Coordinates of C-alpha atoms in Angstrom, one line a residue:
X1 CA 84.7 101.9 131.6
X2 CA 87.8 99.9 132.5
X3 CA 89.3 97.4 130.1
X4 CA 91.3 95.0 132.3
X5 CA 94.4 94.6 130.2
X6 CA 97.6 96.3 131.3
X7 CA 99.0 99.2 129.3
X8 CA 101.2 102.2 129.6
X9 CA 98.9 104.5 127.6
X10 CA 101.3 107.5 127.4
X11 CA 104.3 105.4 126.4
X12 CA 102.2 103.7 123.7
X13 CA 100.9 107.1 122.5
X14 CA 104.3 108.8 122.2
X15 CA 106.2 105.8 120.9
X16 CA 106.2 107.1 117.3
X17 CA 104.5 104.2 115.7
X18 CA 103.5 105.2 112.2
X19 CA 99.9 103.9 112.4
X20 CA 98.7 107.5 113.2
X21 CA 99.7 110.6 115.1
X22 CA 99.2 110.5 118.8
X23 CA 95.7 111.3 119.9
X24 CA 94.8 114.8 121.2
X25 CA 95.8 115.1 124.8
X26 CA 93.9 117.2 127.2
X27 CA 95.0 117.0 130.9
X28 CA 95.3 113.2 131.5
X29 CA 93.1 112.0 128.6
X30 CA 93.7 111.2 125.0
X31 CA 90.8 111.7 122.5
X32 CA 90.2 110.9 118.8
X33 CA 87.4 110.3 116.3
X34 CA 87.3 106.9 114.7
X35 CA 84.9 105.6 112.1
X36 CA 83.4 102.4 113.5
X37 CA 81.0 100.6 111.1
X38 CA 81.1 103.9 109.2
X39 CA 79.8 105.8 112.2
X40 CA 82.0 108.6 113.7
X41 CA 82.8 107.8 117.3
X42 CA 84.8 110.1 119.6
X43 CA 86.8 108.1 122.1
X44 CA 88.3 109.6 125.3
X45 CA 90.8 107.3 127.0
X46 CA 93.0 107.6 130.1
X47 CA 95.2 105.6 132.4
X48 CA 93.5 104.0 135.4
X49 CA 96.2 102.3 137.5
X50 CA 97.7 99.9 134.9
X51 CA 94.6 99.7 132.8
X52 CA 92.7 101.7 130.2
X53 CA 89.6 103.7 131.2
X54 CA 87.4 105.1 128.4
X55 CA 84.2 106.9 127.4
X56 CA 82.8 107.4 124.0
X57 CA 80.2 109.4 122.1
X58 CA 78.7 107.8 119.0
X59 CA 75.9 105.6 117.7
X60 CA 77.6 102.2 118.3
X61 CA 77.2 99.5 121.0
X62 CA 79.4 99.2 124.0
X63 CA 80.6 95.9 122.6
X64 CA 81.7 97.5 119.4
X65 CA 83.5 100.3 121.3
X66 CA 85.4 97.8 123.3
X67 CA 86.3 95.9 120.2
X68 CA 87.6 99.0 118.5
X69 CA 89.9 99.9 121.4
X70 CA 91.0 96.3 121.9
X71 CA 92.2 96.5 118.3
X72 CA 93.8 100.0 118.4
X73 CA 95.7 99.4 121.6
X74 CA 96.2 95.6 120.9
X75 CA 94.7 94.9 124.3
X76 CA 94.1 91.2 123.5
X77 CA 97.9 90.6 123.2
X78 CA 99.2 88.8 126.3
X79 CA 102.0 91.1 127.6
X80 CA 102.8 88.8 130.5
X81 CA 103.4 85.9 128.1
X82 CA 105.6 88.2 126.0
X83 CA 107.6 89.3 129.0
X84 CA 108.2 85.6 129.8
X85 CA 109.5 85.2 126.3
X86 CA 111.8 88.2 126.7
X87 CA 113.1 86.9 130.1
X88 CA 114.1 83.6 128.4
X89 CA 116.4 85.4 126.1
X90 CA 119.5 86.9 127.7
X91 CA 119.8 89.7 125.1
X92 CA 116.2 90.8 125.7
X93 CA 115.7 90.1 129.3
X94 CA 115.9 93.8 130.6
X95 CA 113.5 95.2 128.0
X96 CA 110.2 94.6 129.8
X97 CA 111.6 96.6 132.8
X98 CA 112.2 99.7 130.7
X99 CA 109.2 99.4 128.4
X100 CA 106.6 97.9 130.7
X101 CA 103.1 98.4 129.4
X102 CA 104.1 99.4 125.9
X103 CA 101.8 98.0 123.2
X104 CA 101.3 98.2 119.5
X105 CA 99.3 101.3 118.5
X106 CA 97.4 99.9 115.5
X107 CA 95.7 101.8 112.8
X108 CA 91.9 102.0 112.7
X109 CA 92.4 103.2 109.1
X110 CA 95.1 101.3 107.1
X111 CA 95.2 104.0 104.4
X112 CA 96.1 106.6 107.0
X113 CA 98.9 104.3 108.2
X114 CA 100.3 104.0 104.6
X115 CA 100.4 107.8 104.2
X116 CA 101.8 108.3 107.7
X117 CA 104.5 105.7 107.1
X118 CA 105.5 107.3 103.8
X119 CA 105.7 110.7 105.5
X120 CA 107.8 109.3 108.3
X121 CA 110.7 108.3 106.1
X122 CA 113.8 110.4 106.8
X123 CA 111.6 112.6 109.0
X124 CA 111.2 113.4 112.7
X125 CA 108.1 112.2 114.6
X126 CA 107.1 115.8 115.2
X127 CA 107.2 116.7 111.6
X128 CA 105.4 113.7 110.1
X129 CA 102.7 113.7 112.7
X130 CA 102.1 117.4 112.0
X131 CA 101.8 116.7 108.3
X132 CA 99.2 114.0 108.9
X133 CA 97.3 116.2 111.3
X134 CA 97.3 119.0 108.7
X135 CA 96.1 116.6 106.0
X136 CA 93.2 115.6 108.2
X137 CA 92.2 119.2 109.0
X138 CA 92.3 120.3 105.4
X139 CA 90.5 117.4 103.7
X140 CA 89.0 115.1 106.4
X141 CA 85.5 115.2 107.8
X142 CA 85.1 117.3 111.0
X143 CA 83.2 116.0 114.1
X144 CA 83.2 118.2 117.2
X145 CA 86.7 119.5 116.6
X146 CA 88.2 116.1 115.5
X147 CA 89.0 115.1 111.9
X148 CA 88.9 111.8 110.1
X149 CA 91.6 111.0 107.6
X150 CA 90.4 111.7 104.0
X151 CA 89.5 108.7 101.9
X152 CA 91.5 107.6 98.9
X153 CA 89.3 109.3 96.3
X154 CA 89.4 112.6 98.2
X155 CA 93.2 112.7 98.6
X156 CA 93.7 111.7 95.0
X157 CA 92.1 115.1 93.9
X158 CA 94.3 117.2 96.1
X159 CA 96.9 119.5 94.4
X160 CA 100.5 118.6 94.9
X161 CA 101.9 122.1 95.4
X162 CA 101.2 125.8 95.0
X163 CA 102.3 125.8 91.4
X164 CA 99.8 123.1 90.4
X165 CA 97.1 124.8 92.5
X166 CA 97.8 128.1 90.9
X167 CA 97.8 126.7 87.4
X168 CA 94.6 124.8 87.8
X169 CA 92.4 127.2 89.7
X170 CA 91.4 130.9 89.3
X171 CA 93.7 132.0 92.2
X172 CA 95.1 135.5 91.4
X173 CA 98.1 135.1 93.7
X174 CA 100.2 132.0 94.1
X175 CA 100.9 133.1 97.7
X176 CA 97.2 132.4 98.5
X177 CA 97.5 128.8 97.3
X178 CA 97.4 126.8 100.5
X179 CA 95.1 123.9 99.5
X180 CA 97.9 121.5 98.5
X181 CA 100.0 118.7 99.9
X182 CA 103.3 120.5 100.2
X183 CA 101.5 123.1 102.3
X184 CA 101.2 120.2 104.8
X185 CA 105.0 119.9 105.0
X186 CA 105.3 116.6 103.1
X187 CA 108.0 118.0 100.8
X188 CA 109.3 115.5 98.2
X189 CA 106.8 112.9 99.3
X190 CA 103.8 114.7 97.7
X191 CA 104.1 112.8 94.4
X192 CA 104.4 109.5 96.3
X193 CA 101.2 110.3 98.1
X194 CA 99.4 111.0 94.9
X195 CA 100.8 107.8 93.2
X196 CA 99.7 105.8 96.2
X197 CA 96.1 107.0 95.8
X198 CA 96.2 106.1 92.1
X199 CA 97.6 102.6 92.9
X200 CA 94.9 102.0 95.6
X201 CA 92.2 103.1 93.2
X202 CA 93.3 101.2 90.1
X203 CA 95.6 98.3 91.1
X204 CA 95.9 97.5 94.8
X205 CA 92.8 96.8 97.0
X206 CA 93.9 97.5 100.6
X207 CA 91.1 95.4 101.9
X208 CA 92.8 92.3 100.4
X209 CA 96.1 92.9 102.2
X210 CA 95.1 91.1 105.4
X211 CA 94.1 88.0 103.5
X212 CA 97.6 87.7 102.0
X213 CA 100.6 85.9 103.3
X214 CA 103.3 88.2 104.8
X215 CA 105.5 87.7 101.7
X216 CA 102.7 88.5 99.3
X217 CA 101.6 91.5 101.3
X218 CA 105.2 92.8 101.4
X219 CA 105.7 92.5 97.7
X220 CA 102.4 94.3 97.1
X221 CA 103.0 97.2 99.5
X222 CA 106.6 97.8 98.3
X223 CA 105.3 98.6 94.8
X224 CA 104.1 101.9 96.2
X225 CA 106.6 104.8 95.4
X226 CA 108.3 106.1 98.5
X227 CA 107.9 102.7 100.2
X228 CA 111.2 100.8 100.9
X229 CA 111.6 97.7 103.0
X230 CA 111.5 99.5 106.4
X231 CA 108.4 101.6 105.5
X232 CA 106.7 98.5 104.0
X233 CA 107.3 96.6 107.3
X234 CA 105.9 99.5 109.3
X235 CA 102.8 99.5 107.2
X236 CA 102.4 95.8 107.5
X237 CA 102.9 95.8 111.3
X238 CA 101.0 98.9 112.3
X239 CA 98.4 99.0 109.5
X240 CA 97.7 95.4 109.0
X241 CA 98.9 93.6 112.2
X242 CA 101.5 91.4 110.5
X243 CA 103.5 90.6 113.7
X244 CA 106.3 88.8 111.9
X245 CA 107.4 92.2 110.4
X246 CA 110.7 93.5 111.8
X247 CA 111.0 97.2 110.6
X248 CA 114.8 97.8 110.3
X249 CA 116.8 101.0 109.9
X250 CA 120.2 102.2 111.0
X251 CA 119.2 102.3 114.7
X252 CA 117.8 98.8 114.8
X253 CA 120.9 97.7 112.9
X254 CA 123.1 99.2 115.6
X255 CA 121.1 97.7 118.4
X256 CA 120.9 94.2 116.9
X257 CA 124.6 94.3 116.0
X258 CA 125.5 95.3 119.6
X259 CA 123.2 92.6 121.2
X260 CA 123.8 89.7 118.8
X261 CA 126.9 90.3 116.6
X262 CA 129.5 91.9 118.9
X263 CA 129.2 95.2 117.1
X264 CA 129.9 93.8 113.7
X265 CA 129.0 95.9 110.7
X266 CA 126.1 94.0 109.1
X267 CA 123.6 95.3 106.6
X268 CA 120.1 96.5 107.4
X269 CA 118.6 93.8 105.1
X270 CA 120.5 91.1 107.1
X271 CA 119.2 92.6 110.3
X272 CA 115.6 92.4 109.0
X273 CA 116.1 88.8 107.9
X274 CA 117.7 87.9 111.3
X275 CA 114.9 89.6 113.3
X276 CA 112.1 87.8 111.4
X277 CA 113.8 84.4 111.7
X278 CA 115.0 84.8 115.3
X279 CA 111.8 86.2 116.8
X280 CA 109.0 84.8 114.5
X281 CA 105.6 86.2 115.4
X282 CA 107.1 88.2 118.2
X283 CA 109.3 90.1 115.8
X284 CA 107.1 93.3 115.7
X285 CA 106.9 93.6 119.4
X286 CA 110.6 92.8 119.9
X287 CA 111.5 95.5 117.4
X288 CA 109.3 98.0 119.2
X289 CA 110.7 97.1 122.6
X290 CA 114.3 97.1 121.3
X291 CA 114.1 100.7 120.1
X292 CA 112.5 102.1 123.2
X293 CA 114.8 100.0 125.5
X294 CA 117.8 101.5 123.7
X295 CA 116.4 105.0 124.1
X296 CA 115.4 104.7 127.7
X297 CA 118.3 102.7 129.0
X298 CA 121.0 104.9 127.5
X299 CA 122.1 102.3 125.0
X300 CA 121.2 104.5 122.1
X301 CA 123.6 107.2 123.3
X302 CA 126.3 104.6 123.6
X303 CA 125.7 103.5 120.0
X304 CA 125.8 107.0 118.4

């Protein structure tokens, strides 16, 4: 079935957004299992001209399947209107040419986005996506070769490392202890992940985040250990669809400085503040397009 909303599926999948790892690619299709109304549904999506073509297997209606994909790929967002917005700003005008069809890749599971975003800090896309995939395979539920992300209570019980696993089980050899977070390559982030599960069990209700103002949501999420301003904004943008978020790191700082401040050395926090004020509800999309424009146009090499 075709959803008539333009998208570049591959670019959206590989763009490194911390909502989730890219879906499993086989030939020209991307597939994943998503819980829709608590029912496991396996989606298979592919590019059809400029649109998304999909099939699904699961006990839900076609309407619910379309609604799910509209959310994950942000297909209700009017890209043409956004491109008009870009064209009216000289600094942004070229971006739609280099990033045409790129959309937000939103999380069907906000908790997965939180853990993905924590794992992405000071990490490569390849490494954090492998960590999340490993966590899913170890402790998620399996459906025809696909795995859901484990829920909060399940992940809370997972051992941090081989030392803890060895000390709390009857394992006779520490080298056999593979059922722990560090075995998934999360490194120093393992205690952050455990603390996050504790906070979301005892103090923070993730289902309340979308009901908050951006400022309230930001102050809530940044309480999680391992979550700084950039990671918090990634969580709010990709996990909860707060479009005024403008995730800012050293690369976005360099790009914004080049485009707007004649290369002046300004702080990351000032860049974040500038992006939110300058772009408003388009901030999340502008940040996404800025980064990939810089990468694909050669600007990033110039700014190294």
